[in-house]
Short mmCIF file of C-alpha atoms in Angstrom, two decimals:
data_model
loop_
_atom_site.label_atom_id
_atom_site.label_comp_id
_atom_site.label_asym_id
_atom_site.label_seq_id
_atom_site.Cartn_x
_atom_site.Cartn_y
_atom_site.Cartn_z
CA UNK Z 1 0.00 0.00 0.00
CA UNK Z 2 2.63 2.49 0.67
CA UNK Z 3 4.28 2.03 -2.38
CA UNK Z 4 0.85 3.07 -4.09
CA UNK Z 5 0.56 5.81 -2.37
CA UNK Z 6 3.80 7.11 -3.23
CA UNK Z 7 3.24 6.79 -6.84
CA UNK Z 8 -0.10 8.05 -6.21
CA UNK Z 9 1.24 11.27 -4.82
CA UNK Z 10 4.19 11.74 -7.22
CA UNK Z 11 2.16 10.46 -10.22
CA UNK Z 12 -1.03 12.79 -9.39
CA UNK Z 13 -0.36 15.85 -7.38
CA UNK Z 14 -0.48 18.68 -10.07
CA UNK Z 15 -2.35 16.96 -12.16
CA UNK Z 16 -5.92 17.01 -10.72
CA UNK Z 17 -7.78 20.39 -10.71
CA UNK Z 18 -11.24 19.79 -8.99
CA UNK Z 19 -11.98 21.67 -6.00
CA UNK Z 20 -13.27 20.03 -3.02
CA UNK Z 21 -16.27 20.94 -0.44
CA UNK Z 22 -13.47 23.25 1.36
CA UNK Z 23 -12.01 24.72 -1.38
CA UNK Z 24 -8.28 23.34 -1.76
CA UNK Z 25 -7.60 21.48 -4.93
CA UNK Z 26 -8.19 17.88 -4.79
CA UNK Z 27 -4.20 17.48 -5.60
CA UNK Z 28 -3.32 19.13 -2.89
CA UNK Z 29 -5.62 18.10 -0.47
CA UNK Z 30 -5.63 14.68 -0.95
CA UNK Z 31 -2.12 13.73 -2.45
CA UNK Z 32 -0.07 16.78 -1.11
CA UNK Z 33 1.75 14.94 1.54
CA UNK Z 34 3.00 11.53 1.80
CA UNK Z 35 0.62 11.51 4.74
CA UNK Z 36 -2.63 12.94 3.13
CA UNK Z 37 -1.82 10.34 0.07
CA UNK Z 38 -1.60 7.35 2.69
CA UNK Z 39 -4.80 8.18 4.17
CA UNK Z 40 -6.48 8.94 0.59
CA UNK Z 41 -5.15 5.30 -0.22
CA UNK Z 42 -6.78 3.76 3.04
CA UNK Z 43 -9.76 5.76 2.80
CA UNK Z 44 -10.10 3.91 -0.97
CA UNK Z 45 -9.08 1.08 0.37
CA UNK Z 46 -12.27 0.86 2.28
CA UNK Z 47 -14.83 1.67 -0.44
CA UNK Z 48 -16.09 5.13 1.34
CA UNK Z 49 -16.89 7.46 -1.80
CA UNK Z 50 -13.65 6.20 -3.56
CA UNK Z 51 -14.43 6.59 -7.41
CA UNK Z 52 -16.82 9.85 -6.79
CA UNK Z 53 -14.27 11.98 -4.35
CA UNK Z 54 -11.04 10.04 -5.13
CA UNK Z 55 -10.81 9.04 -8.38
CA UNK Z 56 -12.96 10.45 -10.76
CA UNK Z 57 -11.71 14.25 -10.24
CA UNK Z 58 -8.06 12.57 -11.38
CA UNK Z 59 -9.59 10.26 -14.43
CA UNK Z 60 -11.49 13.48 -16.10
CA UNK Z 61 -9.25 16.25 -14.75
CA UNK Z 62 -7.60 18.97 -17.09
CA UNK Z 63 -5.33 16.24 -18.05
CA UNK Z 64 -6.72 13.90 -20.66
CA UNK Z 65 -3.67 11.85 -21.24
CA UNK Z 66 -3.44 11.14 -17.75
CA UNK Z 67 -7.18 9.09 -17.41
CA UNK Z 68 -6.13 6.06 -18.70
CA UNK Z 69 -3.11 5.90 -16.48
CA UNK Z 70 -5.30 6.94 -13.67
CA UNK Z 71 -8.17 4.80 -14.44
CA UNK Z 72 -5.57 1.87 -14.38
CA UNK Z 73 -3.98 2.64 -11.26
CA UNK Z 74 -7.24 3.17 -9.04
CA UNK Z 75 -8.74 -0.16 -10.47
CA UNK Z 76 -6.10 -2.56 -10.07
CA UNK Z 77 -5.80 -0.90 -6.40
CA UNK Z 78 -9.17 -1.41 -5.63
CA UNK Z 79 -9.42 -4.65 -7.37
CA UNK Z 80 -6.32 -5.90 -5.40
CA UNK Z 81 -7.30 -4.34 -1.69
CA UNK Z 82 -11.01 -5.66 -2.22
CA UNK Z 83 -10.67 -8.57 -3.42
CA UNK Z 84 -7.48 -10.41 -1.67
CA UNK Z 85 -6.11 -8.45 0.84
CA UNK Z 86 -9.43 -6.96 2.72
CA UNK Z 87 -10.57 -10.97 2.64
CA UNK Z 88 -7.40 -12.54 4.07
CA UNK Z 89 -7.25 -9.86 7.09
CA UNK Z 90 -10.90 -11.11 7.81
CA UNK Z 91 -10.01 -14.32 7.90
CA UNK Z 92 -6.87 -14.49 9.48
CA UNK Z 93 -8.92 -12.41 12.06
CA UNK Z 94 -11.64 -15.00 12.40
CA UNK Z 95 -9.30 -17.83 12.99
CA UNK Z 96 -7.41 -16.02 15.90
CA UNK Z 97 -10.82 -15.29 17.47
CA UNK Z 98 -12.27 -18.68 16.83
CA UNK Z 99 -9.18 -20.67 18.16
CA UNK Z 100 -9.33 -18.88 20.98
CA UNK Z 101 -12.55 -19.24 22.59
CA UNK Z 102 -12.78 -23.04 22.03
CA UNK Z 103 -12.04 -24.94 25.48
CA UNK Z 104 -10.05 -27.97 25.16
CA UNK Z 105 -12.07 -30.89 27.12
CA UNK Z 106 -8.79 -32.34 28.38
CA UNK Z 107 -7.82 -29.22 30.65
CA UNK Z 108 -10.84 -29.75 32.29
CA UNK Z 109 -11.44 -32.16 34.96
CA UNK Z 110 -15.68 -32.69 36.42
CA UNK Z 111 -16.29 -31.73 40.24
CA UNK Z 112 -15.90 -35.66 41.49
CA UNK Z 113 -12.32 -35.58 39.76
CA UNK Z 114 -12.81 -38.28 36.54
CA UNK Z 115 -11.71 -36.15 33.33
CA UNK Z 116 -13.54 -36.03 30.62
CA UNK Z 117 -13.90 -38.18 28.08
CA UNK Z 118 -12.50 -37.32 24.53
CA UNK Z 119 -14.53 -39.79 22.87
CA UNK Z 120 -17.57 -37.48 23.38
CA UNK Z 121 -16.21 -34.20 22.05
CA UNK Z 122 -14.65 -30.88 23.85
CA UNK Z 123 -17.77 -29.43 26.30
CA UNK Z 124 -18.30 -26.17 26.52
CA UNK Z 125 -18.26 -24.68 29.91
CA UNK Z 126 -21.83 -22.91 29.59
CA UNK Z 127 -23.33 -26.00 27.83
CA UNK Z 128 -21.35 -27.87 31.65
CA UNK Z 129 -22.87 -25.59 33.63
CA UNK Z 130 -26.64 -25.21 31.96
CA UNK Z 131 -26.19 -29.32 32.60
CA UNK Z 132 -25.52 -28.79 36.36
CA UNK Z 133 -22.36 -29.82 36.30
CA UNK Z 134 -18.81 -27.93 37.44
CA UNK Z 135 -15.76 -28.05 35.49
CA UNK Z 136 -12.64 -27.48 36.88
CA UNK Z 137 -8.94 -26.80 34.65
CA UNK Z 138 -6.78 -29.52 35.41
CA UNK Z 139 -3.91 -29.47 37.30
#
């Protein structure tokens, strides 16, 4: 991503001419710095008025030659943070959280001190305890 928004702010800076809702050039405003470009790129990134505020100002700006270029750039970025990289944070998100709230039946021992069995399954410790019966970690 950061390389993207370099070329992004070296690539489009003077080129776009548009004015935005507070009056600074779109250029400027939202490719002036190598900060403003980073958060341009993340604010693409996640969909929020990309290709109305973002893009389309630098694909039809005073710069014809410079669409096609532009148009390239914004939808192979798009293409390539929607499609792969947005899905594979998820994920890799979902698996931390979902290995991490499973119990393991073994570290659990019932109240009259016989472990459980591993035949049956790993047993939740609400689905113990709506049953009536106390689980305790093993030792």
């Amino acid at each position: 991503e950061t390389t993207r928004a370099i070329l992004g702010e070296f690539s489009y800076r003077a080129d776009a001419s548009a004015l935005t809702a507070r009056g600074m050039h779109i250029g400027s405003e939202y490719y002036g710095t190598f900060l403003r470009t980073l958060f341009t790129m993340f604010q693409a990134m996640t969909g929020e008025s990309w290709s109305e505020a973002i893009a389309r100002p630098l694909v039809f700006g005073h710069d014809q030659r410079n669409g096609v270029l532009a148009s390239l750039f914004f939808v192979s970025y798009m293409l390539l943070m929607q499609l792969f990289l947005v899905n594979i944070v998820v994920a890799v998100l979902l698996d931390k959280f979902e290995t991490k709230d499973q119990p393991h039946a073994e570290d659990y021992q019932k109240a009259d001190g016989a472990h459980s069995d591993p035949s049956v399954g790993e047993v939740s410790p609400w689905v113990a305890h709506a049953q009536g019966k106390i689980l305790y970690p093993s030792v």
